[in-house]
Amino acid sequence: MVTSDGPAPARRGVRAKDTREALLDTAERLFAERGVGEVSARQISEAAGQANNFAVGYHFGSKAGLVRAIVRRYTYDMERRRLRLLAEIGESEELRDWISCLVRPATDHLEALGVPSVRAQCIAQINTVPAMRQIVIDESVATPSMQASLAGMFRLLPGLSEETRRDRSDMSLLLLVHALAERERALNEGAPLSRATWDDAATSLIDALTGLWTAPATRHR
Amino acid sequence: MVTSDGPAPARRGVRAKDTREALLDTAERLFAERGVGEVSARQISEAAGQANNFAVGYHFGSKAGLVRAIVRRYTYDMERRRLRLLAEIGESEELRDWISCLVRPATDHLEALGVPSVRAQCIAQINTVPAMRQIVIDESVATPSMQASLAGMFRLLPGLSEETRRDRSDMSLLLLVHALAERERALNEGAPLSRATWDDAATSLIDALTGLWTAPATRHR
């Protein structure tokens, strides 16, 4: 009998997928709450109700593999949103349009997730661990839509040195990642918000980043 | 005999002060590494080599009291540095001068601490806990020198709505706190830096914040 031999392959496939999702949801929550470095693969497996403490290793190979899978869960949606925005703005000469392509896919994605959510807080935690941040960059900054957005932005900022570009890219990522995490946390807690809607929050971040990128750069000695 | 009665008051005073400092150093390190929420007063007492698990309670009353004491350890030095800068710029009409008063006291303080240091990383962690962030704001933003710096800055930005001021103040704090924490971490790890010196890092942050504050604000619906 099939039952005595365990579930048929199809069922097993479904179960494996459920387990994967359960592990990803649990890891996102624990990383957001405690930080990536403070949570072990074993703790994630246990918190996800897995009898097998090596479930994370089995499904993702390593913690880095798990982080990559967490990032990939949202990059597809963000990429889709960004490609749509890029199609809308075409060859725009407005810097704001290109900066919107950096900000709105993230704010629209978070708005769609609803409340409560831990995604932005999890990404903020991942970003504080240099080795893990590289995974975020590989997976969500080195994408076609992101490269097109940055190229369009830099085309309108011809005066900036390579060093200033790198420096302001780091600052933009820091501001964006932590501003979105703060807003997500405030929404979860029902705390007061400086901007009522995700759309207003995005507009305000786009204003600020447009200023940050167009600011004259002091020559360093 | 005094010895049989325990140490004389003077010695006891010295010991209490040493214990306090040891607890503050340990708490700063643990908060920086693990986050404020993840470290208990008991763990701090133990890690500081205190036989008495209630040492934190005895010396600081509560975790909030401990955080306040951590913040007060550096606000005095930052205040001193900021008042000196304010005296130098007088009634300057240059926005950069006022923004320098927000940035340089922190970068100069961190440079003076040397490497390794966990101070900026500890403050970044404290800032992610809303209740604790309020302590930082009460202790280090609500100071005379900080209020004078902000007043000088706002005097040169007459067009901004109260909402935009609040919003950009939040963004400035986020960018500053996390950029300094990232730089401190990179220095501790000997990782590559986008700016070679604290002075260059400060200049670059001042450029960026000047742009952020002078950016036109889109009217929100």
Short mmCIF file of C-alpha atoms in Angstrom, two decimals:
data_model
loop_
_atom_site.label_atom_id
_atom_site.label_comp_id
_atom_site.label_asym_id
_atom_site.label_seq_id
_atom_site.Cartn_x
_atom_site.Cartn_y
_atom_site.Cartn_z
CA MET A 1 0.00 0.00 0.00
CA VAL A 2 1.18 3.48 -0.82
CA THR A 3 0.35 4.78 2.66
CA SER A 4 2.59 2.21 4.33
CA ASP A 5 5.37 3.30 1.96
CA GLY A 6 4.81 6.92 2.98
CA PRO A 7 3.25 9.63 0.80
CA ALA A 8 3.29 9.36 -3.02
CA PRO A 9 5.98 11.54 -4.72
CA ALA A 10 3.47 14.29 -5.59
CA ARG A 11 2.36 14.66 -1.95
CA ARG A 12 5.98 14.53 -0.81
CA GLY A 13 6.81 17.36 -3.25
CA VAL A 14 3.99 19.47 -1.79
CA ARG A 15 5.17 18.76 1.75
CA ALA A 16 8.76 19.73 0.93
CA LYS A 17 7.48 23.02 -0.51
CA ASP A 18 5.41 23.70 2.62
CA THR A 19 8.42 22.94 4.81
CA ARG A 20 10.58 25.30 2.76
CA GLU A 21 8.05 28.12 3.08
CA ALA A 22 7.62 27.48 6.80
CA LEU A 23 11.39 27.65 7.28
CA LEU A 24 11.62 30.88 5.25
CA ASP A 25 8.75 32.52 7.17
CA THR A 26 10.26 31.51 10.51
CA ALA A 27 13.77 32.62 9.53
CA GLU A 28 12.48 36.01 8.33
CA ARG A 29 10.70 36.55 11.65
CA LEU A 30 13.61 35.42 13.82
CA PHE A 31 16.20 37.38 11.80
CA ALA A 32 13.99 40.50 12.00
CA GLU A 33 13.56 40.10 15.78
CA ARG A 34 17.06 39.01 16.82
CA GLY A 35 19.48 39.67 13.97
CA VAL A 36 21.01 37.17 11.57
CA GLY A 37 24.09 36.42 13.66
CA GLU A 38 22.05 35.61 16.76
CA VAL A 39 19.85 32.90 15.23
CA SER A 40 21.16 29.40 14.48
CA ALA A 41 19.92 27.07 11.72
CA ARG A 42 18.89 24.68 14.51
CA GLN A 43 16.77 27.36 16.23
CA ILE A 44 15.04 28.10 12.92
CA SER A 45 14.30 24.41 12.30
CA GLU A 46 12.91 24.05 15.83
CA ALA A 47 10.84 27.26 15.69
CA ALA A 48 9.42 26.09 12.34
CA GLY A 49 8.26 22.90 14.06
CA GLN A 50 10.71 20.66 12.23
CA ALA A 51 11.56 17.45 14.10
CA ASN A 52 14.75 17.33 12.05
CA ASN A 53 17.20 19.95 13.35
CA PHE A 54 19.03 19.85 10.04
CA ALA A 55 15.99 20.95 8.01
CA VAL A 56 17.69 24.25 7.12
CA GLY A 57 20.81 22.45 5.93
CA TYR A 58 18.70 19.95 4.00
CA HIS A 59 16.58 22.59 2.22
CA PHE A 60 19.06 25.48 1.86
CA GLY A 61 22.54 24.03 2.36
CA SER A 62 23.66 26.76 4.75
CA LYS A 63 22.58 29.97 6.48
CA ALA A 64 23.89 31.88 3.44
CA GLY A 65 21.71 29.69 1.23
CA LEU A 66 18.76 30.44 3.48
CA VAL A 67 19.40 34.21 3.28
CA ARG A 68 19.64 33.93 -0.51
CA ALA A 69 16.27 32.15 -0.59
CA ILE A 70 14.74 34.85 1.66
CA VAL A 71 15.98 37.57 -0.71
CA ARG A 72 14.79 35.66 -3.80
CA ARG A 73 11.27 35.48 -2.37
CA TYR A 74 10.81 39.21 -2.94
CA THR A 75 13.27 40.07 -5.73
CA TYR A 76 11.01 38.50 -8.36
CA ASP A 77 8.11 40.78 -7.38
CA MET A 78 10.34 43.87 -7.07
CA GLU A 79 11.97 43.14 -10.41
CA ARG A 80 8.55 42.86 -12.07
CA ARG A 81 7.43 46.17 -10.55
CA ARG A 82 10.67 47.94 -11.51
CA LEU A 83 10.58 46.75 -15.12
CA ARG A 84 7.05 48.14 -15.39
CA LEU A 85 8.20 51.53 -14.02
CA LEU A 86 11.18 51.58 -16.40
CA ALA A 87 8.85 50.94 -19.33
CA GLU A 88 6.70 53.90 -18.18
CA ILE A 89 9.55 56.43 -17.87
CA GLY A 90 11.33 55.46 -21.12
CA GLU A 91 14.29 57.81 -21.66
CA SER A 92 13.17 60.36 -19.06
CA GLU A 93 15.48 63.30 -18.35
CA GLU A 94 13.99 63.65 -14.84
CA LEU A 95 16.34 62.33 -12.13
CA ARG A 96 13.31 61.78 -9.87
CA ASP A 97 11.91 59.24 -12.33
CA TRP A 98 15.03 57.07 -12.07
CA ILE A 99 15.22 57.39 -8.30
CA SER A 100 11.56 56.37 -8.16
CA CYS A 101 12.63 53.10 -9.81
CA LEU A 102 14.89 52.47 -6.81
CA VAL A 103 12.28 53.36 -4.17
CA ARG A 104 8.77 52.49 -5.39
CA PRO A 105 9.26 48.79 -6.14
CA ALA A 106 10.22 48.37 -2.48
CA THR A 107 7.45 50.56 -1.00
CA ASP A 108 4.82 49.05 -3.33
CA HIS A 109 5.99 45.54 -2.42
CA LEU A 110 5.78 46.31 1.32
CA GLU A 111 2.35 47.93 0.94
CA ALA A 112 1.13 44.79 -0.86
CA LEU A 113 2.44 42.59 1.99
CA GLY A 114 0.09 44.32 4.42
CA VAL A 115 0.39 44.59 8.22
CA PRO A 116 2.00 42.98 10.16
CA SER A 117 5.11 42.20 8.14
CA VAL A 118 8.76 41.61 9.06
CA ARG A 119 10.30 41.67 5.58
CA ALA A 120 11.88 45.14 5.67
CA GLN A 121 13.13 44.58 9.22
CA CYS A 122 14.66 41.25 8.17
CA ILE A 123 16.42 42.89 5.22
CA ALA A 124 17.73 45.65 7.51
CA GLN A 125 19.19 42.97 9.78
CA ILE A 126 20.70 41.05 6.84
CA ASN A 127 22.27 44.32 5.64
CA THR A 128 24.14 44.83 8.91
CA VAL A 129 26.13 41.61 8.31
CA PRO A 130 28.69 42.39 5.58
CA ALA A 131 28.92 38.81 4.24
CA MET A 132 25.13 38.56 4.06
CA ARG A 133 24.72 42.05 2.59
CA GLN A 134 26.77 40.85 -0.38
CA ILE A 135 24.03 38.28 -1.02
CA VAL A 136 21.39 41.04 -1.06
CA ILE A 137 23.54 43.03 -3.48
CA ASP A 138 24.17 40.01 -5.74
CA GLU A 139 20.50 39.07 -5.76
CA SER A 140 18.66 42.39 -5.79
CA VAL A 141 21.09 45.13 -6.86
CA ALA A 142 22.87 43.22 -9.63
CA THR A 143 19.57 42.65 -11.47
CA PRO A 144 18.83 43.96 -14.99
CA SER A 145 16.14 46.38 -13.78
CA MET A 146 18.36 47.74 -11.01
CA GLN A 147 21.32 48.19 -13.33
CA ALA A 148 19.10 49.98 -15.85
CA SER A 149 17.77 52.27 -13.10
CA LEU A 150 21.27 53.13 -11.85
CA ALA A 151 22.56 53.66 -15.41
CA GLY A 152 19.67 56.03 -16.12
CA MET A 153 20.37 57.88 -12.88
CA PHE A 154 24.13 58.17 -13.45
CA ARG A 155 23.55 59.39 -17.03
CA LEU A 156 21.88 62.47 -15.47
CA LEU A 157 24.71 62.91 -12.91
CA PRO A 158 27.77 63.17 -15.16
CA GLY A 159 29.87 65.23 -12.73
CA LEU A 160 30.19 62.66 -9.93
CA SER A 161 33.48 60.87 -9.26
CA GLU A 162 33.46 57.07 -9.02
CA GLU A 163 34.24 57.39 -5.30
CA THR A 164 31.29 59.74 -4.69
CA ARG A 165 28.98 57.43 -6.66
CA ARG A 166 30.00 54.47 -4.51
CA ASP A 167 29.74 56.50 -1.33
CA ARG A 168 26.26 57.89 -2.14
CA SER A 169 25.08 54.48 -3.31
CA ASP A 170 26.02 53.13 0.13
CA MET A 171 24.23 56.03 1.83
CA SER A 172 21.12 55.61 -0.33
CA LEU A 173 20.94 51.90 0.47
CA LEU A 174 21.40 52.56 4.21
CA LEU A 175 18.73 55.27 4.28
CA LEU A 176 16.25 53.27 2.20
CA VAL A 177 16.71 49.96 4.03
CA HIS A 178 16.44 51.48 7.51
CA ALA A 179 13.66 53.96 6.70
CA LEU A 180 11.51 51.13 5.31
CA ALA A 181 12.31 48.89 8.30
CA GLU A 182 11.38 51.69 10.72
CA ARG A 183 8.10 52.31 8.93
CA GLU A 184 7.26 48.60 8.88
CA ARG A 185 7.99 48.34 12.61
CA ALA A 186 5.86 51.43 13.35
CA LEU A 187 2.97 49.97 11.32
CA ASN A 188 3.22 46.64 13.18
CA GLU A 189 3.14 48.49 16.50
CA GLY A 190 0.44 50.98 15.52
CA ALA A 191 2.94 53.75 16.32
CA PRO A 192 2.57 57.25 14.83
CA LEU A 193 3.93 57.69 11.28
CA SER A 194 5.64 60.74 9.80
CA ARG A 195 3.85 59.92 6.51
CA ALA A 196 0.35 58.47 6.43
CA THR A 197 0.65 56.23 3.36
CA TRP A 198 3.38 54.15 1.68
CA ASP A 199 2.90 56.39 -1.34
CA ASP A 200 3.64 59.53 0.71
CA ALA A 201 6.60 57.79 2.38
CA ALA A 202 7.97 56.89 -1.07
CA THR A 203 7.52 60.45 -2.36
CA SER A 204 9.32 61.84 0.65
CA LEU A 205 12.23 59.37 0.27
CA ILE A 206 12.47 60.16 -3.45
CA ASP A 207 12.64 63.91 -2.65
CA ALA A 208 15.40 63.30 -0.09
CA LEU A 209 17.44 60.95 -2.31
CA THR A 210 17.14 63.34 -5.25
CA GLY A 211 18.69 66.01 -3.00
CA LEU A 212 21.35 63.62 -1.73
CA TRP A 213 22.40 62.68 -5.28
CA THR A 214 22.38 66.22 -6.71
CA ALA A 215 24.28 67.79 -3.79
CA PRO A 216 27.64 69.32 -4.80
CA ALA A 217 30.48 67.02 -3.72
CA THR A 218 33.30 68.68 -1.78
CA ARG A 219 36.73 67.75 -3.16
CA HIS A 220 38.54 65.55 -0.65
CA ARG A 221 42.16 66.30 0.14
CA MET B 1 40.12 47.13 62.16
CA VAL B 2 39.01 48.79 58.99
CA THR B 3 40.02 45.76 56.90
CA SER B 4 37.72 43.46 58.83
CA ASP B 5 34.94 45.99 58.29
CA GLY B 6 35.58 45.84 54.55
CA PRO B 7 37.17 48.57 52.50
CA ALA B 8 37.17 52.19 53.69
CA PRO B 9 34.47 54.42 52.10
CA ALA B 10 36.99 55.94 49.65
CA ARG B 11 38.04 52.50 48.32
CA ARG B 12 34.42 51.39 48.19
CA GLY B 13 33.60 54.52 46.17
CA VAL B 14 36.39 53.67 43.73
CA ARG B 15 35.21 50.06 43.43
CA ALA B 16 31.63 51.12 42.78
CA LYS B 17 32.87 53.42 40.02
CA ASP B 18 34.96 50.61 38.47
CA THR B 19 31.96 48.27 38.59
CA ARG B 20 29.77 50.89 36.92
CA GLU B 21 32.29 51.41 34.12
CA ALA B 22 32.75 47.65 33.66
CA LEU B 23 28.98 47.21 33.38
CA LEU B 24 28.70 50.07 30.87
CA ASP B 25 31.58 48.71 28.73
CA THR B 26 30.10 45.23 28.76
CA ALA B 27 26.58 46.45 27.99
CA GLU B 28 27.83 48.57 25.08
CA ARG B 29 29.62 45.56 23.59
CA LEU B 30 26.73 43.14 24.09
CA PHE B 31 24.12 45.61 22.80
CA ALA B 32 26.31 46.32 19.73
CA GLU B 33 26.76 42.60 19.03
CA ARG B 34 23.29 41.26 19.81
CA GLY B 35 20.82 44.14 20.00
CA VAL B 36 19.31 45.73 23.09
CA GLY B 37 16.26 43.48 23.23
CA GLU B 38 18.32 40.30 23.12
CA VAL B 39 20.52 41.02 26.14
CA SER B 40 19.22 40.73 29.71
CA ALA B 41 20.47 42.72 32.71
CA ARG B 42 21.52 39.38 34.19
CA GLN B 43 23.65 38.50 31.15
CA ILE B 44 25.36 41.90 31.36
CA SER B 45 26.11 41.46 35.06
CA GLU B 46 27.55 37.99 34.42
CA ALA B 47 29.58 39.04 31.37
CA ALA B 48 30.98 41.94 33.42
CA GLY B 49 32.18 39.39 35.99
CA GLN B 50 29.73 40.49 38.67
CA ALA B 51 28.91 37.78 41.22
CA ASN B 52 25.71 39.69 41.92
CA ASN B 53 23.26 39.16 39.05
CA PHE B 54 21.40 42.29 40.09
CA ALA B 55 24.43 44.56 39.62
CA VAL B 56 22.71 46.36 36.71
CA GLY B 57 19.59 46.95 38.81
CA TYR B 58 21.71 48.10 41.73
CA HIS B 59 23.80 50.57 39.71
CA PHE B 60 21.29 51.73 37.06
CA GLY B 61 17.84 50.79 38.33
CA SER B 62 16.71 49.28 35.03
CA LYS B 63 17.79 48.55 31.46
CA ALA B 64 16.44 51.99 30.50
CA GLY B 65 18.62 53.50 33.22
CA LEU B 66 21.58 51.58 31.84
CA VAL B 67 20.90 52.84 28.30
CA ARG B 68 20.63 56.39 29.64
CA ALA B 69 24.01 55.99 31.34
CA ILE B 70 25.55 54.62 28.11
CA VAL B 71 24.27 57.66 26.19
CA ARG B 72 25.45 60.08 28.90
CA ARG B 73 28.98 58.67 28.66
CA TYR B 74 29.42 60.30 25.24
CA THR B 75 26.93 63.19 25.22
CA TYR B 76 29.19 65.29 27.46
CA ASP B 77 32.08 65.03 24.99
CA MET B 78 29.83 65.60 21.94
CA GLU B 79 28.19 68.60 23.61
CA ARG B 80 31.61 70.11 24.35
CA ARG B 81 32.71 69.62 20.73
CA ARG B 82 29.45 71.02 19.32
CA LEU B 83 29.52 74.15 21.50
CA ARG B 84 33.06 74.83 20.22
CA LEU B 85 31.88 74.48 16.59
CA LEU B 86 28.89 76.75 17.24
CA ALA B 87 31.21 79.40 18.68
CA GLU B 88 33.34 79.16 15.50
CA ILE B 89 30.48 79.57 13.01
CA GLY B 90 28.68 82.36 14.88
CA GLU B 91 25.70 83.56 12.80
CA SER B 92 26.82 81.79 9.61
CA GLU B 93 24.49 81.94 6.59
CA GLU B 94 25.99 78.70 5.25
CA LEU B 95 23.68 75.70 5.76
CA ARG B 96 26.73 73.38 5.62
CA ASP B 97 28.13 75.02 8.75
CA TRP B 98 25.02 74.14 10.76
CA ILE B 99 24.85 70.61 9.38
CA SER B 100 28.54 70.22 10.30
CA CYS B 101 27.47 70.86 13.91
CA LEU B 102 25.23 67.78 13.66
CA VAL B 103 27.85 65.53 12.05
CA ARG B 104 31.35 66.48 13.20
CA PRO B 105 30.89 66.13 16.97
CA ALA B 106 29.95 62.48 16.32
CA THR B 107 32.72 61.71 13.79
CA ASP B 108 35.34 63.54 15.89
CA HIS B 109 34.20 61.65 18.99
CA LEU B 110 34.43 58.30 17.19
CA GLU B 111 37.83 59.14 15.73
CA ALA B 112 39.06 59.98 19.25
CA LEU B 113 37.80 56.60 20.55
CA GLY B 114 40.14 54.78 18.16
CA VAL B 115 39.85 51.22 16.81
CA PRO B 116 38.26 48.90 17.80
CA SER B 117 35.15 50.57 19.15
CA VAL B 118 31.52 49.51 19.48
CA ARG B 119 29.96 52.84 20.43
CA ALA B 120 28.35 53.74 17.08
CA GLN B 121 27.11 50.17 16.62
CA CYS B 122 25.61 50.21 20.12
CA ILE B 123 23.81 53.50 19.40
CA ALA B 124 22.50 52.07 16.11
CA GLN B 125 21.07 49.11 18.04
CA ILE B 126 19.57 51.38 20.72
CA ASN B 127 17.96 53.45 17.95
CA THR B 128 16.10 50.46 16.52
CA VAL B 129 14.15 50.09 19.80
CA PRO B 130 11.56 52.91 19.86
CA ALA B 131 11.35 53.16 23.66
CA MET B 132 15.14 53.28 23.93
CA ARG B 133 15.52 55.69 21.01
CA GLN B 134 13.46 58.18 23.01
CA ILE B 135 16.20 58.09 25.65
CA VAL B 136 18.83 58.94 23.01
CA ILE B 137 16.64 61.81 21.80
CA ASP B 138 16.03 63.09 25.35
CA GLU B 139 19.71 62.88 26.24
CA SER B 140 21.53 63.87 23.06
CA VAL B 141 19.07 65.66 20.76
CA ALA B 142 17.29 67.76 23.39
CA THR B 143 20.59 69.38 24.42
CA PRO B 144 21.30 73.15 24.19
CA SER B 145 23.98 72.71 21.50
CA MET B 146 21.77 70.42 19.41
CA GLN B 147 18.79 72.74 19.67
CA ALA B 148 20.98 75.70 18.66
CA SER B 149 22.31 73.73 15.67
CA LEU B 150 18.82 72.75 14.50
CA ALA B 151 17.50 76.29 15.02
CA GLY B 152 20.38 77.67 12.94
CA MET B 153 19.67 75.10 10.24
CA PHE B 154 15.91 75.70 10.15
CA ARG B 155 16.47 79.48 10.01
CA LEU B 156 18.11 78.88 6.61
CA LEU B 157 15.29 76.54 5.47
CA PRO B 158 12.21 78.75 5.87
CA GLY B 159 10.11 77.00 3.25
CA LEU B 160 9.84 73.57 4.87
CA SER B 161 6.56 72.38 6.42
CA GLU B 162 6.60 71.06 9.98
CA GLU B 163 5.85 67.59 8.61
CA THR B 164 8.79 67.69 6.18
CA ARG B 165 11.10 68.94 8.94
CA ARG B 166 10.11 66.03 11.15
CA ASP B 167 10.39 63.56 8.30
CA ARG B 168 13.84 64.76 7.19
CA SER B 169 15.05 64.91 10.79
CA ASP B 170 14.13 61.22 11.10
CA MET B 171 15.91 60.44 7.81
CA SER B 172 19.01 62.42 8.83
CA LEU B 173 19.21 60.59 12.15
CA LEU B 174 18.79 57.19 10.45
CA LEU B 175 21.43 57.91 7.81
CA LEU B 176 23.90 59.35 10.32
CA VAL B 177 23.48 56.66 12.97
CA HIS B 178 23.77 53.75 10.52
CA ALA B 179 26.51 55.26 8.35
CA LEU B 180 28.67 55.79 11.45
CA ALA B 181 27.91 52.29 12.74
CA GLU B 182 28.84 50.79 9.35
CA ARG B 183 32.10 52.71 9.26
CA GLU B 184 32.96 51.69 12.81
CA ARG B 185 32.26 48.04 11.99
CA ALA B 186 34.37 48.23 8.82
CA LEU B 187 37.25 49.78 10.79
CA ASN B 188 37.04 47.04 13.44
CA GLU B 189 37.13 44.38 10.72
CA GLY B 190 39.80 46.05 8.61
CA ALA B 191 37.29 46.06 5.73
CA PRO B 192 37.64 48.50 2.81
CA LEU B 193 36.25 52.01 3.41
CA SER B 194 34.51 54.29 0.92
CA ARG B 195 36.27 57.23 2.65
CA ALA B 196 39.79 56.90 4.05
CA THR B 197 39.49 59.22 7.07
CA TRP B 198 36.77 60.20 9.56
CA ASP B 199 37.22 63.75 8.27
CA ASP B 200 36.47 62.66 4.67
CA ALA B 201 33.53 60.55 5.87
CA ALA B 202 32.16 63.59 7.74
CA THR B 203 32.57 65.87 4.70
CA SER B 204 30.76 63.35 2.51
CA LEU B 205 27.89 62.98 5.00
CA ILE B 206 27.61 66.78 5.31
CA ASP B 207 27.41 67.08 1.49
CA ALA B 208 24.68 64.43 1.36
CA LEU B 209 22.64 65.86 4.26
CA THR B 210 22.90 69.38 2.79
CA GLY B 211 21.35 67.98 -0.38
CA LEU B 212 18.72 66.06 1.55
CA TRP B 213 17.64 69.18 3.46
CA THR B 214 17.64 71.57 0.50
CA ALA B 215 15.75 69.19 -1.84
CA PRO B 216 12.37 70.58 -2.98
CA ALA B 217 9.55 68.85 -1.07
CA THR B 218 6.73 67.45 -3.20
CA ARG B 219 3.31 68.50 -1.89
CA HIS B 220 1.54 65.43 -0.48
CA ARG B 221 -2.08 64.83 -1.42
#
